[in-house]
XYZ file of C-alpha atoms in Angstrom:
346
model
C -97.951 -2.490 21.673
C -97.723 0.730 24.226
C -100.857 1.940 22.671
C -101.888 -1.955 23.736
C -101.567 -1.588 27.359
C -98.434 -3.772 26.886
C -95.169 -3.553 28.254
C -92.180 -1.862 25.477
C -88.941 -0.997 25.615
C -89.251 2.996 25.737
C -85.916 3.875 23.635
C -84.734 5.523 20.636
C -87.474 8.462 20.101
C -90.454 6.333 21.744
C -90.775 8.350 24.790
C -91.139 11.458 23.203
C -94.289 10.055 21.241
C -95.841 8.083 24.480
C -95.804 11.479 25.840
C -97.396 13.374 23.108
C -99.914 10.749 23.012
C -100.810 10.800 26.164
C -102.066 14.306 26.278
C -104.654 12.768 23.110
C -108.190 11.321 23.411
C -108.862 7.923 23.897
C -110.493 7.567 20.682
C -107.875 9.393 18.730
C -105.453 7.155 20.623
C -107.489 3.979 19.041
C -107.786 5.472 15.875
C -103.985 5.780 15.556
C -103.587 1.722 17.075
C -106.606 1.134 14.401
C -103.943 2.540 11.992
C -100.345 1.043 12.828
C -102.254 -2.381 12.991
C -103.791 -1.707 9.281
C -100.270 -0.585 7.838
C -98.450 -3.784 5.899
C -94.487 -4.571 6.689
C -93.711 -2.983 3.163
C -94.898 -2.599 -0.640
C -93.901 -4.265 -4.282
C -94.857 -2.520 -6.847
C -94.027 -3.092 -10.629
C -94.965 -6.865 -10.559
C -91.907 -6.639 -8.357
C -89.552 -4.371 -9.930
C -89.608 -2.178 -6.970
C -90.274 -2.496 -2.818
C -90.183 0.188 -0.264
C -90.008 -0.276 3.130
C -88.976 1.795 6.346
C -85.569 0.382 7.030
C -85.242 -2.378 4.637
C -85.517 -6.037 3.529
C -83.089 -9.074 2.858
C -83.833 -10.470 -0.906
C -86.038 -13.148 0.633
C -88.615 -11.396 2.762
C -89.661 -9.654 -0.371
C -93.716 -10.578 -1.136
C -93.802 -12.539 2.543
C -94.771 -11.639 5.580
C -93.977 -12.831 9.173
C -93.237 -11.060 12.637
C -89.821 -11.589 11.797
C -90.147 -9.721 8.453
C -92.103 -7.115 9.712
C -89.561 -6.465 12.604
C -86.660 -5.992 9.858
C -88.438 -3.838 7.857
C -89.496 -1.456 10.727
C -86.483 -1.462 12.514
C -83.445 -3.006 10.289
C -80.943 -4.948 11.538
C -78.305 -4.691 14.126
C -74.891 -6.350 15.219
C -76.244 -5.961 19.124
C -73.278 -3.811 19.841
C -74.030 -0.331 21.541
C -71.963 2.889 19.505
C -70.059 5.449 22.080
C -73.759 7.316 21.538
C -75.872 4.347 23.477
C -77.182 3.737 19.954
C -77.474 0.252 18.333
C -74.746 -0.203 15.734
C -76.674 -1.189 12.632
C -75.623 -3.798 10.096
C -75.234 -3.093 6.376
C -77.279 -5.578 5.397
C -77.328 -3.927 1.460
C -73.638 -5.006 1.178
C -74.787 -8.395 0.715
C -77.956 -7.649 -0.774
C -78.009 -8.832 -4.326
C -81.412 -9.081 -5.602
C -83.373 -8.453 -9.265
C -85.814 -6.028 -7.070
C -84.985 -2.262 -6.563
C -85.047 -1.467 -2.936
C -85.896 1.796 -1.711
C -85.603 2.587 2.575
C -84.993 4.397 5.276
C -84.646 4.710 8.702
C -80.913 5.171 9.428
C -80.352 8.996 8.309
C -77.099 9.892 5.456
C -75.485 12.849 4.247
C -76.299 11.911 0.781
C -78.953 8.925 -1.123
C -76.322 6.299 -2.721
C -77.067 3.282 -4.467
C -75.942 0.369 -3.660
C -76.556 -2.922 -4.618
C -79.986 -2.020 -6.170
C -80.918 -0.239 -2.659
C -81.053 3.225 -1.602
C -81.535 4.957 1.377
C -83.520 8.063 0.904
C -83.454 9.086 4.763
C -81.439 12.167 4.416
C -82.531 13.750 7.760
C -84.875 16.133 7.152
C -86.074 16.230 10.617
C -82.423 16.593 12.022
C -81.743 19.721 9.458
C -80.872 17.683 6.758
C -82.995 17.147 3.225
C -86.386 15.828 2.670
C -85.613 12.919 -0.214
C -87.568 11.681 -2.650
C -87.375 9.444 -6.012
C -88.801 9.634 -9.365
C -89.141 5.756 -10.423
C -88.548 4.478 -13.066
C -86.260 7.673 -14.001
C -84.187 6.902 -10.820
C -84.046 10.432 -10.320
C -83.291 12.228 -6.794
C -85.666 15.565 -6.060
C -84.562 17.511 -3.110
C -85.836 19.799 -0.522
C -83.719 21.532 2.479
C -84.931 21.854 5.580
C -86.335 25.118 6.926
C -84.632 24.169 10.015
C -83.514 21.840 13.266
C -86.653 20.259 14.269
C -84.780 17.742 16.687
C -80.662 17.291 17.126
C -79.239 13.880 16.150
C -78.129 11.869 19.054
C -75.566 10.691 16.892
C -74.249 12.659 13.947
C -75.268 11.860 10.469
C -73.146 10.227 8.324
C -71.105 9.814 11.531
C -71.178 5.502 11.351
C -68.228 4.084 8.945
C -70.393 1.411 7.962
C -73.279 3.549 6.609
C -72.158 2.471 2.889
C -69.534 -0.494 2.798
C -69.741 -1.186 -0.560
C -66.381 -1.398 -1.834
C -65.625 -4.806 -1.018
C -65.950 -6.858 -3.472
C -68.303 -10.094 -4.005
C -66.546 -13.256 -6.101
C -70.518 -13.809 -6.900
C -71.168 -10.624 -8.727
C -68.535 -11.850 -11.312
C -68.640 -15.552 -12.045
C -70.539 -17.429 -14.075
C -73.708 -16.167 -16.433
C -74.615 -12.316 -16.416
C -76.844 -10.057 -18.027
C -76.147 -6.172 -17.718
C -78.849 -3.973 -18.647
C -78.253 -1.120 -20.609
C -80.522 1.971 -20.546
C -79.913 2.875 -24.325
C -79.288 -0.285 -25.973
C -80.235 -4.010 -25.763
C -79.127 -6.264 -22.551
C -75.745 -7.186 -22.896
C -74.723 -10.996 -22.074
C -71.548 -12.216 -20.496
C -70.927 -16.005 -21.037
C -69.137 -17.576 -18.005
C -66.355 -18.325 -19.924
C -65.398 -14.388 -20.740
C -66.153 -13.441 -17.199
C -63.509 -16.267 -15.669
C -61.210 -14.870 -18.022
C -61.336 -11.004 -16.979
C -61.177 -12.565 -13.454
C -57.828 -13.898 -13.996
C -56.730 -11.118 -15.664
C -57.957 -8.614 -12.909
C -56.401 -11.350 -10.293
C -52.979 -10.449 -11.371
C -53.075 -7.160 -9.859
C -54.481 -8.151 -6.635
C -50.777 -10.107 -5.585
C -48.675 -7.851 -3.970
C -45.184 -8.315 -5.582
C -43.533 -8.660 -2.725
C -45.178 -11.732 -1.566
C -43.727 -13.309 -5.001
C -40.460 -12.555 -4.402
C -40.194 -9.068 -6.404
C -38.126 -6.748 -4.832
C -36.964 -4.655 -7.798
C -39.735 -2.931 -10.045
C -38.762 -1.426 -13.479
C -41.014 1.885 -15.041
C -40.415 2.532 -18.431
C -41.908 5.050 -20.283
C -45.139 3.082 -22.563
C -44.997 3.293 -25.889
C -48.208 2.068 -28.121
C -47.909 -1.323 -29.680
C -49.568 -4.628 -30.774
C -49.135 -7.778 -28.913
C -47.659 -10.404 -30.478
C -46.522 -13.957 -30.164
C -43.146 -14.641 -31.313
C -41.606 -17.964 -31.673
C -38.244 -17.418 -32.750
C -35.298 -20.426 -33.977
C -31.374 -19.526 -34.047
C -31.691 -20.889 -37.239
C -33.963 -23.402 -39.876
C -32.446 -26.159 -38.401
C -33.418 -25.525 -35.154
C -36.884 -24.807 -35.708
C -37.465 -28.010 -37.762
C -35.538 -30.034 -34.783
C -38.043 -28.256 -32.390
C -41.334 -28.046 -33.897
C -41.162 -30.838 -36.627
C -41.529 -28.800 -39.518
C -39.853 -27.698 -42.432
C -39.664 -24.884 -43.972
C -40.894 -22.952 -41.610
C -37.702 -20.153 -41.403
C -37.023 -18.760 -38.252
C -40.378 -19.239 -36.398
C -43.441 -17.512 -37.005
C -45.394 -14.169 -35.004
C -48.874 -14.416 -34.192
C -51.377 -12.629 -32.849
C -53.174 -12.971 -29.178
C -55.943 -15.176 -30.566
C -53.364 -17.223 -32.672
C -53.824 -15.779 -36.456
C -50.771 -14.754 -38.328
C -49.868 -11.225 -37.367
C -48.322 -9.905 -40.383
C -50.187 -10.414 -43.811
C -47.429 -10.116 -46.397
C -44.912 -13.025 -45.393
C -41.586 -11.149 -46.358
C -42.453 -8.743 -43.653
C -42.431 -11.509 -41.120
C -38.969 -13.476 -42.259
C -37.278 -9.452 -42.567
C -38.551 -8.573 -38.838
C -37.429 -12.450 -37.649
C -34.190 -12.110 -39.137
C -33.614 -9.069 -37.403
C -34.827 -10.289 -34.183
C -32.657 -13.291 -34.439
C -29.670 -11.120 -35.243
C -30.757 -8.805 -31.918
C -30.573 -12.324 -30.060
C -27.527 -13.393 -31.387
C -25.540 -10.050 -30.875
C -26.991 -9.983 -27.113
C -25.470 -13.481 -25.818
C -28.712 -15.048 -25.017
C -28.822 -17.845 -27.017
C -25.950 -18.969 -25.029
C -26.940 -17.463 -21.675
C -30.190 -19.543 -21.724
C -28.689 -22.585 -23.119
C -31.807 -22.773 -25.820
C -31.722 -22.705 -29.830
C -35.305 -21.505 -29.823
C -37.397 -18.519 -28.018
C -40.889 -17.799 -27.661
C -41.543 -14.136 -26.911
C -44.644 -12.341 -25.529
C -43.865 -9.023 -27.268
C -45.208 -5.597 -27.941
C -44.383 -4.755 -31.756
C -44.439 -0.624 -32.295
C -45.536 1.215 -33.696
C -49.300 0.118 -33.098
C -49.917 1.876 -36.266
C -47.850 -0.446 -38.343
C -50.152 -3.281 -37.795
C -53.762 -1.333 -36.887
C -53.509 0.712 -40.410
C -56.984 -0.468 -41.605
C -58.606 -0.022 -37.996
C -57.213 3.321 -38.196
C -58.549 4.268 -41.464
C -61.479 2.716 -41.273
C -63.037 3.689 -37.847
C -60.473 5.945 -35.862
C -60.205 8.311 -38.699
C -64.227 9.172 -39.738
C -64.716 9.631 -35.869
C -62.114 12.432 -35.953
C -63.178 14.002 -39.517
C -66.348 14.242 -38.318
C -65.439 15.568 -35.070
C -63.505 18.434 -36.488
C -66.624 19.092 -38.579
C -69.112 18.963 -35.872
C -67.073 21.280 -32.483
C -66.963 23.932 -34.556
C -70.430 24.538 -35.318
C -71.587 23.424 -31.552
C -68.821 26.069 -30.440
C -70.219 28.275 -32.217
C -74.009 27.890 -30.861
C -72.719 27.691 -27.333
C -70.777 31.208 -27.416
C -74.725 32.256 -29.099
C -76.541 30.975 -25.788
C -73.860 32.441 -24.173
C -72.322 29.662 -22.864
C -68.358 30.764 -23.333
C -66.522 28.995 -21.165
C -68.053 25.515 -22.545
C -67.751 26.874 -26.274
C -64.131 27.865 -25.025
C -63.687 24.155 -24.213
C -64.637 23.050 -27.650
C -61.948 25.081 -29.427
């Protein structure tokens, strides 16, 4: 627009290029306006696998174009607050950014590239001393060259904004319903809606302080491997029939989490309830809950009683073959003289 004859907002670097401009031919001065006004608000390449642009894009300006577009991806997008450096304060617009396409910008310098959200930001700051970035697509992979030197000082430091990469809070989106997670070695994996609502409420759990629920003692204990197990659990026959309806059932029954019988040989089950029972009965807390009938959510150790034939069957080729296999590798690392890793393997 300067170039134009029409009026700007000299900020923010433009000065410094008015001026060396200035000092330029008129025709090199068109050729350059010839240029900015051929040059497209960004690129999509990989039938849309990948944009670039100078300072970014939202999900849906990718493939359009509009003055509006074009304005975020040349100059981003701010909160229209002014930082203690008379800089505008930028908004992380990749926190919320959650589409299929990879996004690679620039613009707003950092110490180090980080993905985020399928965007990166390979503006390391070359020209402030920094790194000149670059990325090898599809391998994702970062090449890096330092800077000979200062060619200008930052106004503001990099890396010096908070809010350069906020993405540690977490979206509910990202984790409900349908998702597919590609792999880079194996096939996509799918996650029904169902499973994912269920690790939700597990992981919810831990996101209630205590406190709030009333807790004001916590107990450690020192964990000791074991299986879960399901325990329902009669003071007697009688009282299980009363209960439940059914007879000859003994003292209850143990299951597993997913409701199969946890123990295979069924004298194993009425020894280990008779015990339990017994346990109860010596304790007082048949009485102290007022109840002829318990169901327990119980950890039964050792976890090898139960996982015998997991343990045999996958746990224990893993580890034959392993203490076939570190020797030998040892053995060629100490040849290429790498000790210390051969060391490791020993």
């Amino acid at each position: 627009k300067a170039l134009q004859g029409r009026d700007v907002k000299v900020a923010h670097g433009l000065a410094e290029s008015l001026e060396q401009l200035s000092h330029e031919t008129p025709e090199f001065r068109r050729e350059v306006t010839r240029f900015l006004d051929g040059l497209i608000s960004h690129y999509v390449f990989d039938g849309g696998k990948l944009a670039v642009s100078h300072a970014g894009l939202k999900e849906h300006y990718i493939g359009r174009g509009s003055p509006r577009i074009r304005s975020f991806a040349m100059f981003g997008e701010t909160t229209g607050e002014i930082d203690e450096f008379g800089l505008p304060v930028r908004y992380n617009w990749a926190r919320d950014y959650r589409g299929a396409t990879m996004l690679v910008y620039g613009h707003t310098p950092v110490p180090e590239p980080e993905w985020l959200n399928r965007t990166i930001n390979l503006d390391t700051g070359c020209v402030f001393g920094g790194k000149l970035t670059a990325l090898r697509y599809p391998e994702k992979e970062i090449v890096q060259v330092d800077a000979a030197r200062v060619y200008c000082e930052p106004v503001r430091p990099i890396g010096y904004a908070k809010d350069v990469r906020d993405g540690d809070m977490l979206d509910l989106d990202d984790v409900v319903g349908k998702r597919i997670v590609e792999t880079e070695l194996a096939r996509n994996i799918v996650i029904r809606e169902e499973n994912a609502m269920a690790a939700l409420e597990v992981m919810s759990r831990f996101a209630v302080d205590p406190r709030k629920q009333g807790v004001t003692t916590v107990i450690a204990e020192e964990k000791h491997m074991g299986s879960r197990a399901i325990v329902v659990l009669g003071r007697d026959a009688e009282a299980v029939t009363r209960r439940f309806g059914t007879a000859g059932a003994g003292l209850g029954t143990v299951y597993t989490r997913t409701g199969r019988a946890f123990f295979a040989d069924k004298a194993v089950e009425e020894a280990f309830l008779t015990r339990l029972a017994q346990a109860v009965e010596t304790a007082g807390l048949w009485d102290a809950l007022g109840s002829d009938w318990l169901c327990l959510d119980t950890e039964i150790m050792p976890w090898s009683a139960k996982a015998m034939a997991l343990i045999e069957q996958q746990y224990a080729p893993v580890g034959a073959a392993a203490a076939h296999v570190l020797p030998v590798a040892a053995e060629l690392l100490a040849r290429a003289g790498q000790t210390e890793m051969a060391e490791r393997m020993t």
